[in-house]
Each structure stands twice: as structure tokens, then as C-alpha cells.
CSV table of C-alpha atoms and ligand atoms in Angstrom, one decimal:
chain,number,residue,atom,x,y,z
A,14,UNK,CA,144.2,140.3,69.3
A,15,UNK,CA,140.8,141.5,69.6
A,16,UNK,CA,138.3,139.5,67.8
A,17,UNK,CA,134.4,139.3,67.5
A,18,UNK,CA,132.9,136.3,66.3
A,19,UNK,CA,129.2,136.3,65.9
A,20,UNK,CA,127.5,132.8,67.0
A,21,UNK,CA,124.0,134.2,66.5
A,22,UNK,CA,122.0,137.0,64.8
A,23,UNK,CA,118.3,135.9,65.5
A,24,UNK,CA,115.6,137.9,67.5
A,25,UNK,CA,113.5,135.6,69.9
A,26,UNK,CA,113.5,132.4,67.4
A,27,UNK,CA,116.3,130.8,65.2
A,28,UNK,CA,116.3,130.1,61.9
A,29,UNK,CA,117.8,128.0,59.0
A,30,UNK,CA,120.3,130.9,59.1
A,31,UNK,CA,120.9,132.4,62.2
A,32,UNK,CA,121.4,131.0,65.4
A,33,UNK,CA,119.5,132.3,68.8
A,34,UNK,CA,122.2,135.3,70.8
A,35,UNK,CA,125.6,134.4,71.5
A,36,UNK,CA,128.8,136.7,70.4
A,37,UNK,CA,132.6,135.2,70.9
A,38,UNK,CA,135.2,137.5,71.9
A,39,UNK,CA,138.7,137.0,71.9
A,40,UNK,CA,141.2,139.3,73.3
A,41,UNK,CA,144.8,138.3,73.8
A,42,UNK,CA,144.2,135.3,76.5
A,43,UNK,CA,141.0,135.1,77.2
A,44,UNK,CA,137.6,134.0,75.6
A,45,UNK,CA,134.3,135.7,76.5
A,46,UNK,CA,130.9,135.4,75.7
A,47,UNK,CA,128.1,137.7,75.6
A,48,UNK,CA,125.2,135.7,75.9
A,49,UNK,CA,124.5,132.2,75.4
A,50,UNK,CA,121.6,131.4,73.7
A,51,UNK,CA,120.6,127.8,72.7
A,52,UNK,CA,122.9,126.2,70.3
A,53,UNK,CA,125.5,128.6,71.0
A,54,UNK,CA,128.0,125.6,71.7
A,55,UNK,CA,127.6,124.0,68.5
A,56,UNK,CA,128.3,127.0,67.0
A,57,UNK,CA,131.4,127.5,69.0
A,58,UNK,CA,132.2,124.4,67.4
A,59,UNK,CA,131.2,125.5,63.9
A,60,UNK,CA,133.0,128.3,63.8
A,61,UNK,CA,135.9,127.1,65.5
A,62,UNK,CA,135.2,129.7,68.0
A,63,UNK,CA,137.2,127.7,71.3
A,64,UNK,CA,135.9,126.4,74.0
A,65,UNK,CA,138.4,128.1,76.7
A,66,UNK,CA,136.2,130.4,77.7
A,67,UNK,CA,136.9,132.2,81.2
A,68,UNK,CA,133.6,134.4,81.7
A,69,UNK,CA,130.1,134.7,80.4
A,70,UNK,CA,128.6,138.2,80.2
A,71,UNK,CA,125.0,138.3,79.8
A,72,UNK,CA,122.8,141.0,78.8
A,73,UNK,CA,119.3,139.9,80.9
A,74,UNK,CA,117.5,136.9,81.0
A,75,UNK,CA,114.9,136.5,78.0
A,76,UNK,CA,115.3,132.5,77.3
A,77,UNK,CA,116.6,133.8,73.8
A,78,UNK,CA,120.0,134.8,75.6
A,79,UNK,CA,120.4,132.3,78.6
A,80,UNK,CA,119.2,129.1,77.6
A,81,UNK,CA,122.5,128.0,76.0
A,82,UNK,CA,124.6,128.1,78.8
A,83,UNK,CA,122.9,125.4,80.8
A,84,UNK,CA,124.6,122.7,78.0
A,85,UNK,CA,127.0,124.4,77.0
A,86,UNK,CA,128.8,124.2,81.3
A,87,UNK,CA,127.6,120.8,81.4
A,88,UNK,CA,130.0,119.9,78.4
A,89,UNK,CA,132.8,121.9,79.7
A,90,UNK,CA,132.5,119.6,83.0
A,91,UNK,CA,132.0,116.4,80.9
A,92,UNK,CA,135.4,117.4,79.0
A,93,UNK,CA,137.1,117.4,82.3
A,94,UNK,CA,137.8,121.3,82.2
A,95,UNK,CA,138.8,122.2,86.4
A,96,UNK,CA,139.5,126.3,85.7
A,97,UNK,CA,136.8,127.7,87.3
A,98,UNK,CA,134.3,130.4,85.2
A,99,UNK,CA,132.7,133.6,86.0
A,100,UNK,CA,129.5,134.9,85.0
A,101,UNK,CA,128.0,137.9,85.2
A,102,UNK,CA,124.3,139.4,84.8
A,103,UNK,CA,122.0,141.9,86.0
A,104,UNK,CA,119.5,140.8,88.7
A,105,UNK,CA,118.4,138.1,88.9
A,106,UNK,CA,121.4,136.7,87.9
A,107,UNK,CA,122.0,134.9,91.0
A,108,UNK,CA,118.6,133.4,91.3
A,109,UNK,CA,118.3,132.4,88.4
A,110,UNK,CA,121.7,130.9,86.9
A,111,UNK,CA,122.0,128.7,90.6
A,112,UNK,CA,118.3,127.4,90.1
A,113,UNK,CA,118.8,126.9,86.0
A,114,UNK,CA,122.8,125.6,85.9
A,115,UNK,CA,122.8,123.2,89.4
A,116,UNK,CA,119.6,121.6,89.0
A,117,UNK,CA,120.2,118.1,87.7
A,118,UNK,CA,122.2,115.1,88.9
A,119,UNK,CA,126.0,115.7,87.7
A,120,UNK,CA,128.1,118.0,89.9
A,121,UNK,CA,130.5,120.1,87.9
A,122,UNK,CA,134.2,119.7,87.8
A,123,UNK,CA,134.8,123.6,88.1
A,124,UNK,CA,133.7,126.3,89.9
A,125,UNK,CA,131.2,128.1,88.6
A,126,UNK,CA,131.1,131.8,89.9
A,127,UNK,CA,128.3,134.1,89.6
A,128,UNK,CA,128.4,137.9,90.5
A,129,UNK,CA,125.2,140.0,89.8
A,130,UNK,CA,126.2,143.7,88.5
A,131,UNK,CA,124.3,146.7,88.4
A,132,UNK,CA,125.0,149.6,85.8
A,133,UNK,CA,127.4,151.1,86.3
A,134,UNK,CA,129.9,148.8,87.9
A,135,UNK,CA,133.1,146.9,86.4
A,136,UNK,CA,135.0,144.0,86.0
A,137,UNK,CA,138.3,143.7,86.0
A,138,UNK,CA,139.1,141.2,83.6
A,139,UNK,CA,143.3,140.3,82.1
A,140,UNK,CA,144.2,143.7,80.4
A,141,UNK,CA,141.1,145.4,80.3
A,142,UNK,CA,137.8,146.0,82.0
A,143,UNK,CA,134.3,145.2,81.3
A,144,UNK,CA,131.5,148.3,82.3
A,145,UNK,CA,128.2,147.2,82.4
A,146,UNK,CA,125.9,149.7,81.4
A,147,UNK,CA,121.9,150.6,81.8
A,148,UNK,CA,120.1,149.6,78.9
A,149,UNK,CA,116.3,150.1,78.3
A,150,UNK,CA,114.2,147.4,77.8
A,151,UNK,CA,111.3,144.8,79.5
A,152,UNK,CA,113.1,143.4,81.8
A,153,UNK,CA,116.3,144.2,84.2
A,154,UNK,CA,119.1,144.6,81.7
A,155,UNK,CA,122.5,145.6,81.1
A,156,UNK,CA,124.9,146.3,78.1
A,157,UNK,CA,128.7,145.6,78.0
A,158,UNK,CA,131.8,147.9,77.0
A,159,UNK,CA,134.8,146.1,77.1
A,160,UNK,CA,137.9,148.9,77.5
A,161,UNK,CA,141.1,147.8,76.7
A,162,UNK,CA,144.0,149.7,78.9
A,163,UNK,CA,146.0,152.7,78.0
A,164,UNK,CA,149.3,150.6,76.1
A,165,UNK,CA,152.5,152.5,77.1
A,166,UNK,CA,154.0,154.6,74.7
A,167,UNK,CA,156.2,153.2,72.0
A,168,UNK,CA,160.0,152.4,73.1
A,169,UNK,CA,162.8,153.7,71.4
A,170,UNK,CA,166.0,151.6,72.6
A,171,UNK,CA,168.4,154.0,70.8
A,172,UNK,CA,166.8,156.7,72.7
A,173,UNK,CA,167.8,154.7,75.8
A,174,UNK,CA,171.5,153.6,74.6
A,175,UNK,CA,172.3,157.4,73.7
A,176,UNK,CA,171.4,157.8,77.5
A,177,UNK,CA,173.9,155.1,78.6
A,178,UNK,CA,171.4,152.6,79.9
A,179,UNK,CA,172.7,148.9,79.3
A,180,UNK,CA,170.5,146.4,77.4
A,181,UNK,CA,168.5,144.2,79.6
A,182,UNK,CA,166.0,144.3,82.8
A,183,UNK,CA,166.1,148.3,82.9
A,184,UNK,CA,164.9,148.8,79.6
A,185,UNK,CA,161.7,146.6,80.8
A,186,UNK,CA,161.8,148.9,84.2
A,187,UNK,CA,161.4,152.0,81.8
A,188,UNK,CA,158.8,150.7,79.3
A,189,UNK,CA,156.4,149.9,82.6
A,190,UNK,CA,156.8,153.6,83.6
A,191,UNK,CA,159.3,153.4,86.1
A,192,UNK,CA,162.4,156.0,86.6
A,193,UNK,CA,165.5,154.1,86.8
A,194,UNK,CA,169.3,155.1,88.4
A,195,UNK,CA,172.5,154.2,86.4
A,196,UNK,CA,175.3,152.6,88.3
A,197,UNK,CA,176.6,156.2,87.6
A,198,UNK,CA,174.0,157.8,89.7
A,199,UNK,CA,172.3,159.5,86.8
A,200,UNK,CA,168.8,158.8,86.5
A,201,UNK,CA,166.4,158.2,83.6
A,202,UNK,CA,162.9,159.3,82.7
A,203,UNK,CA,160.1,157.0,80.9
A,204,UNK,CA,159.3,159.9,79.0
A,205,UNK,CA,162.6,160.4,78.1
A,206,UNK,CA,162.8,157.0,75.9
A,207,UNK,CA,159.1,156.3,75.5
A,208,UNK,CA,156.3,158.0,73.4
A,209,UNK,CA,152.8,159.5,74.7
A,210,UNK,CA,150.7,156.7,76.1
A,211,UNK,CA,148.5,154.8,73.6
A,212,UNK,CA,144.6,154.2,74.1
A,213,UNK,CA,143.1,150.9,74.1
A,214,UNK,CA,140.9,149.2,72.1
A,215,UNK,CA,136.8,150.0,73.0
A,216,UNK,CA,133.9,147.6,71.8
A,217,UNK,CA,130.3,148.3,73.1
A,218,UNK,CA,127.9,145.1,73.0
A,219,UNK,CA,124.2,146.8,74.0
A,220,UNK,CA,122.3,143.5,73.9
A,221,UNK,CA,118.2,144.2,73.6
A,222,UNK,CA,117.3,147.4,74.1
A,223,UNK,CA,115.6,150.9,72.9
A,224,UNK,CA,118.1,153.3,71.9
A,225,UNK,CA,120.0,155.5,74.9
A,226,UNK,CA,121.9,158.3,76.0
A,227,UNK,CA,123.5,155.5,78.1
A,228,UNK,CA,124.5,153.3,75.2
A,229,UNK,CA,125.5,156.6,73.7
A,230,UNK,CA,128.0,157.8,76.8
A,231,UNK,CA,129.4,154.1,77.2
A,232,UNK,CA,130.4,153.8,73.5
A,233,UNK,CA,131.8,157.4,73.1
A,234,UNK,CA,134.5,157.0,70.7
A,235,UNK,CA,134.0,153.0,70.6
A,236,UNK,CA,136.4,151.3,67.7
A,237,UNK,CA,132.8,148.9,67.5
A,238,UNK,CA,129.3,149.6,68.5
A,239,UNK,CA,126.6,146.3,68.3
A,240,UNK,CA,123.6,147.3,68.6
A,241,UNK,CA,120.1,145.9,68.5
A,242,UNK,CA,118.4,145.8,65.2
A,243,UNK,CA,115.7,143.8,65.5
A,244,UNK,CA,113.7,145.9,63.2
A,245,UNK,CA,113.3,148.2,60.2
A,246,UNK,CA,111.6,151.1,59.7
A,247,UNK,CA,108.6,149.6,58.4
A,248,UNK,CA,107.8,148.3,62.2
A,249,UNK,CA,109.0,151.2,64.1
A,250,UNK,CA,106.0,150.8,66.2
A,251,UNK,CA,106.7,147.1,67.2
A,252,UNK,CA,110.0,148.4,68.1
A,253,UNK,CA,108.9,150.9,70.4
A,254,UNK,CA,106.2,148.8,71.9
A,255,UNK,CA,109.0,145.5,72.1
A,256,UNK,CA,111.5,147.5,73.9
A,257,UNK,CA,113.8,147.0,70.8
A,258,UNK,CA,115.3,149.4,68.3
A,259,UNK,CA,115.1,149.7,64.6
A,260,UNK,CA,118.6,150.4,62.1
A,261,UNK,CA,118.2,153.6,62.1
A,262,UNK,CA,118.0,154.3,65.5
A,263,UNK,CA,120.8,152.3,66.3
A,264,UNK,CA,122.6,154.5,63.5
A,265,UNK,CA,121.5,157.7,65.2
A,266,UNK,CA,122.8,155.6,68.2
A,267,UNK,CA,126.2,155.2,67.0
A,268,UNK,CA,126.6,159.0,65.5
A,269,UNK,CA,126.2,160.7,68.9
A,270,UNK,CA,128.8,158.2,70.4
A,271,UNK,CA,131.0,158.7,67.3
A,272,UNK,CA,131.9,155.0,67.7
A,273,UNK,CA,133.9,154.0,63.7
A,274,UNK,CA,132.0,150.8,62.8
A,275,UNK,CA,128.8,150.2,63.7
A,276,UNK,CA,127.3,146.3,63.5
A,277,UNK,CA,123.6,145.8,63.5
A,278,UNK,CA,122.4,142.4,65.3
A,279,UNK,CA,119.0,140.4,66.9
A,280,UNK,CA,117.2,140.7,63.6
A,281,UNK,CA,113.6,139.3,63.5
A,282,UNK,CA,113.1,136.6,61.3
A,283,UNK,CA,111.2,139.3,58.9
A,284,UNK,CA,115.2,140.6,57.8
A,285,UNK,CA,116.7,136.8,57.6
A,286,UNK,CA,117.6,137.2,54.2
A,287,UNK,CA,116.6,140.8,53.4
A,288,UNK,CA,119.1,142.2,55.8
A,289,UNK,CA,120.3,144.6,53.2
A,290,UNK,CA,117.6,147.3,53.2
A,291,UNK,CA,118.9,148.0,57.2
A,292,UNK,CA,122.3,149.0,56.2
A,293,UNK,CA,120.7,151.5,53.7
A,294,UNK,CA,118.4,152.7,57.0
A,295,UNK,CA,121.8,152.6,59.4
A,296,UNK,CA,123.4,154.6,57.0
A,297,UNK,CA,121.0,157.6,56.8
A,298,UNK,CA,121.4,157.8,60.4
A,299,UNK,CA,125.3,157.2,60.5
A,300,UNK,CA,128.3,158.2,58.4
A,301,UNK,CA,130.8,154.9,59.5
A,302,UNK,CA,131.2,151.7,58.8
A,303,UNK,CA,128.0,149.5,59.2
A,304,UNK,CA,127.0,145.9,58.5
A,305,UNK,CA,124.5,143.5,59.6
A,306,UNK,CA,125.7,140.6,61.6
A,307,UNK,CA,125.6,137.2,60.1
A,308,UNK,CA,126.0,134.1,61.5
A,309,UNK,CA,129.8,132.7,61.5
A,310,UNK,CA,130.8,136.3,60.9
A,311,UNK,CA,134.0,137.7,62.6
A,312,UNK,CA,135.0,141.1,63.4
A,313,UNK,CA,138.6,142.1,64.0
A,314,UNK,CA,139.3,145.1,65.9
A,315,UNK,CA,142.8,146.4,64.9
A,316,UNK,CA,145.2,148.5,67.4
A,317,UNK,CA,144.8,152.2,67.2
A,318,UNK,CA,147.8,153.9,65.7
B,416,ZN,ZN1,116.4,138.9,72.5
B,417,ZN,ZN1,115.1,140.6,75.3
């Protein structure tokens, strides 16, 4: 399972619509977030989004993105949760996120860990990895490509029986990629009962930024591109001048990538309802799939074939 669910859509301020920043994402075991701004626990809880969540990834630190997080840990400690959480930020992640999350009277009943990345680096997280990315905007910042890894080919068991291998453990032995020996002394190749390697799933989160080459080399062939959209054409200059990017640069954006579906997100409060007209401005710009985020809106990202 890979699944996007967005918790908010709103540039700077919330509205009756859209919450401040927050994106859930699902995959397999674990629950991540990108971002955390205000209120994005209650909409964990509106969307039934989970609160299991084992890191936090945020993009910089504009209160927009940040501020949720400080309740959002101090409910996870009041509800007795002891696995401890990672989160990770550019600079000055580690400043910041001590002085802002253990200021106050309660202690926390997990560990809270915080690592500061620079673009570029990874995290290794359960079955995939998490680059950060440069992204150009006011203030240190970073985007996030989560890469799924290579699945191993598909197994065909008759394949293997034809070979004389026995049902059980050595068929798991062959679908990691191991060579195994028959009691016989005959030994059997992965690729002899397994199909080419299968690529992993790729979703590129850039969080607030102008349009890059960077974005565009991280989300090369990306299943998923969200990018900033907090404006439309009409205000290309504020977007220039904000460090922000308009739909149809983030369409432009997603074309050079190639990424398939491209979601547009962090609209000002100018698109709340009239969202539609940056889908038309996406898709001069880019040929996929687009759509505007909404609140409570969730994105699955099925396996490649
Ligand atoms: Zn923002
Ligand atoms: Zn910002």
C-alpha cells in the first residue's frame, strides 16, 4: 500500500476549507508525515488518517508547516504512546524543534529524535528511502522523494518444481536472490525461476518552492509529483517575488521529470473555491494526470506492472 492523504491545502492561512500544510502517507507499515501545520492532528482524526506515525519530514520552518507538531507530540505522549519518533528537517531543525517541542512542563513518554539533513542525503526508512532534495525558496528548505525498492522479480514455483526443488524454505532462499544447492548437488539460479527485477513505487513531495532543475532530477519518472501551487497565472509576479510557483510552472515542472500524475497543493486563499482554472493552467504546461489537492483527499499509488 502506498497512500497519500492530504490533511491541508492552504498557503500561509487556513480557511473554512482547507487546513494549514500537513500530507499523510502510508506505505505498507509505516505512517509519515510531511509537514505538520496547525490543526493537522484533528485532521488526522477527521480523515481517519492514524495516529501511528513513525517519522515527521518537514520541508522548512515557515510557522505554516511546523506549528502543528508541537500538539500534535504532546497528544501522542498523553495517549501513552513509548515507540520513539524521528523527525527530520533542514537547518535549523535541531534548534528549532528542541527549543519549540521541549519547552513546557510535561516530559514525553517517547523519544523524540531529531536529525537535520542537507540536500542531498537519505533516510533509510522500512522498505524504501526518503532523499531530501534542494528546493528554492526564502528560507533553508528541502523537498522529499520517497523511493520505494527494486521488488524482486515475479516467482514462478512450477519453474522451480520442473527444476526439482522441494516446496518450502528454498523457494524463499531463491525469491531473495540467493543461489541454492539440491541435496543432489545441482544448484539453482534466481533468474532461473524468477522474472527481471521490478521498480518501486516513487512520489516527490517539493514543499514551498520556485520551480527547479532539482525538483525536476529528483522526480524523474515519479508515479506522483506534489508540487507547490500557490498561485495562478494572474499573480505570476507574486510568485516569483514569494519564492512560490504558479500551476503552470509546476506543470512545466512535472513534464521535464516525466513524472504520470501531477497534484497541485499550498493554494492561496485567492483559489479556495476557484481551484479549477489551475488545472486548465497545469495542463497547458503538462500532458498527465493533474488535480488540485483538496482537503480530506487521498491519493493511491498503485504498483507498477
Ligand atoms: Zn507555506
Ligand atoms: Zn514557506
Amino acid at each position: 500500500m502506498l497512500r497519500l492523504t492530504f490533511l491541508g491545502t492552504a498557503a500561509a492561512q487556513p480557511t473554512l476549507r482547507r487546513n494549514l500544510t500537513g500530507l499523510a502517507v502510508r506505505r505498507e507499515r509505516e505512517l509519515y508525515l510531511v509537514d505538520c501545520g496547525e490543526g493537522t492532528q484533528r485532521q488526522l482524526i477527521h480523515y481517519g488518517a492514524g495516529f501511528d506515525v513513525s517519522a515527521i519530514f518537514f520541508t522548512h520552518f515557515h510557522a505554516d508547516h511546523y506549528l502543528g507538531a508541537i500538539g500534535f507530540l504532546r497528544t501522542l505522549s498523553m495517549q501513552e504512546r513509548h515507540e520513539p519518533l524521528d523527525v527530520y528537517g533542514p537547518r535549523p531543525a535541531r534548534s528549532l524543534l528542541k527549543t519549540m517541542l521541549f519547552t513546557g512542563a510535561e516530559r514525553f513518554h517517547f523519544e523524540i529524535r531529531i536529525h537535520e539533513v542537507a540536500p542531498g542525503e537519505r533516510v533509510r526508512r522500512d522498505g524504501c528511502d526518503w532523499l531530501a532534495f534542494a528546493t528554492d525558496h526564502r528560507t533553508p528548505s528541502l523537498g522529499w522523494a520517497l523511493r520505494e525498492d527494486v521488488r524482486p522479480g515475479r516467482f514462478h514455483p512450477e519453474r522451480a518444481e520442473a527444476l526439482g526443488v522441494p516446496k518450502g524454505p528454498l523457494y524463499g532462499t531463491l525469491q531473495r536472490g540467493e543461489t541454492i544447492t539440491l541435496p543432489g548437488g545441482r544448484t539453482v539460479r534466481p533468474e532461473e525461476v524468477l522474472e527481471a527485477p521490478r521498480r518501486g513505487r516513487s512520489v516527490a513531495v517539493t514543499g514551498d518552492t520556485r520551480p527547479s532543475q532539482a525538483t525536476v532530477d529528483a522526480a524523474r519518472g515519479a508515479d506522483l509529483l506534489v508540487h507547490d501551487c500557490t498561485f495562478g497565472d494572474a499573480e505570476s509576479d507574486r510568485a516569483r517575488e514569494t519564492m512560490h510557483s504558479t500551476a503552470r510552472e509546476a506543470g512545466a515542472v512535472a513534464r521535464e521529470a516525466g513524472a504520470a500524475h501531477l497534484v497541485l497543493t499550498h493554494l492561496s486563499s485567492r483559489y479556495d473555491r476557484e481551484w479549477q482554472p489551475l488545472v486548465e493552467q497545469a495542463r497547458e504546461t503538462f500532458s498527465g494526470r493533474v488535480d488540485v489537492a483538496q482537503d480530506g483527499m487521498v491519493v493511491e499509488v498503485p504498483l507498477p506492472e
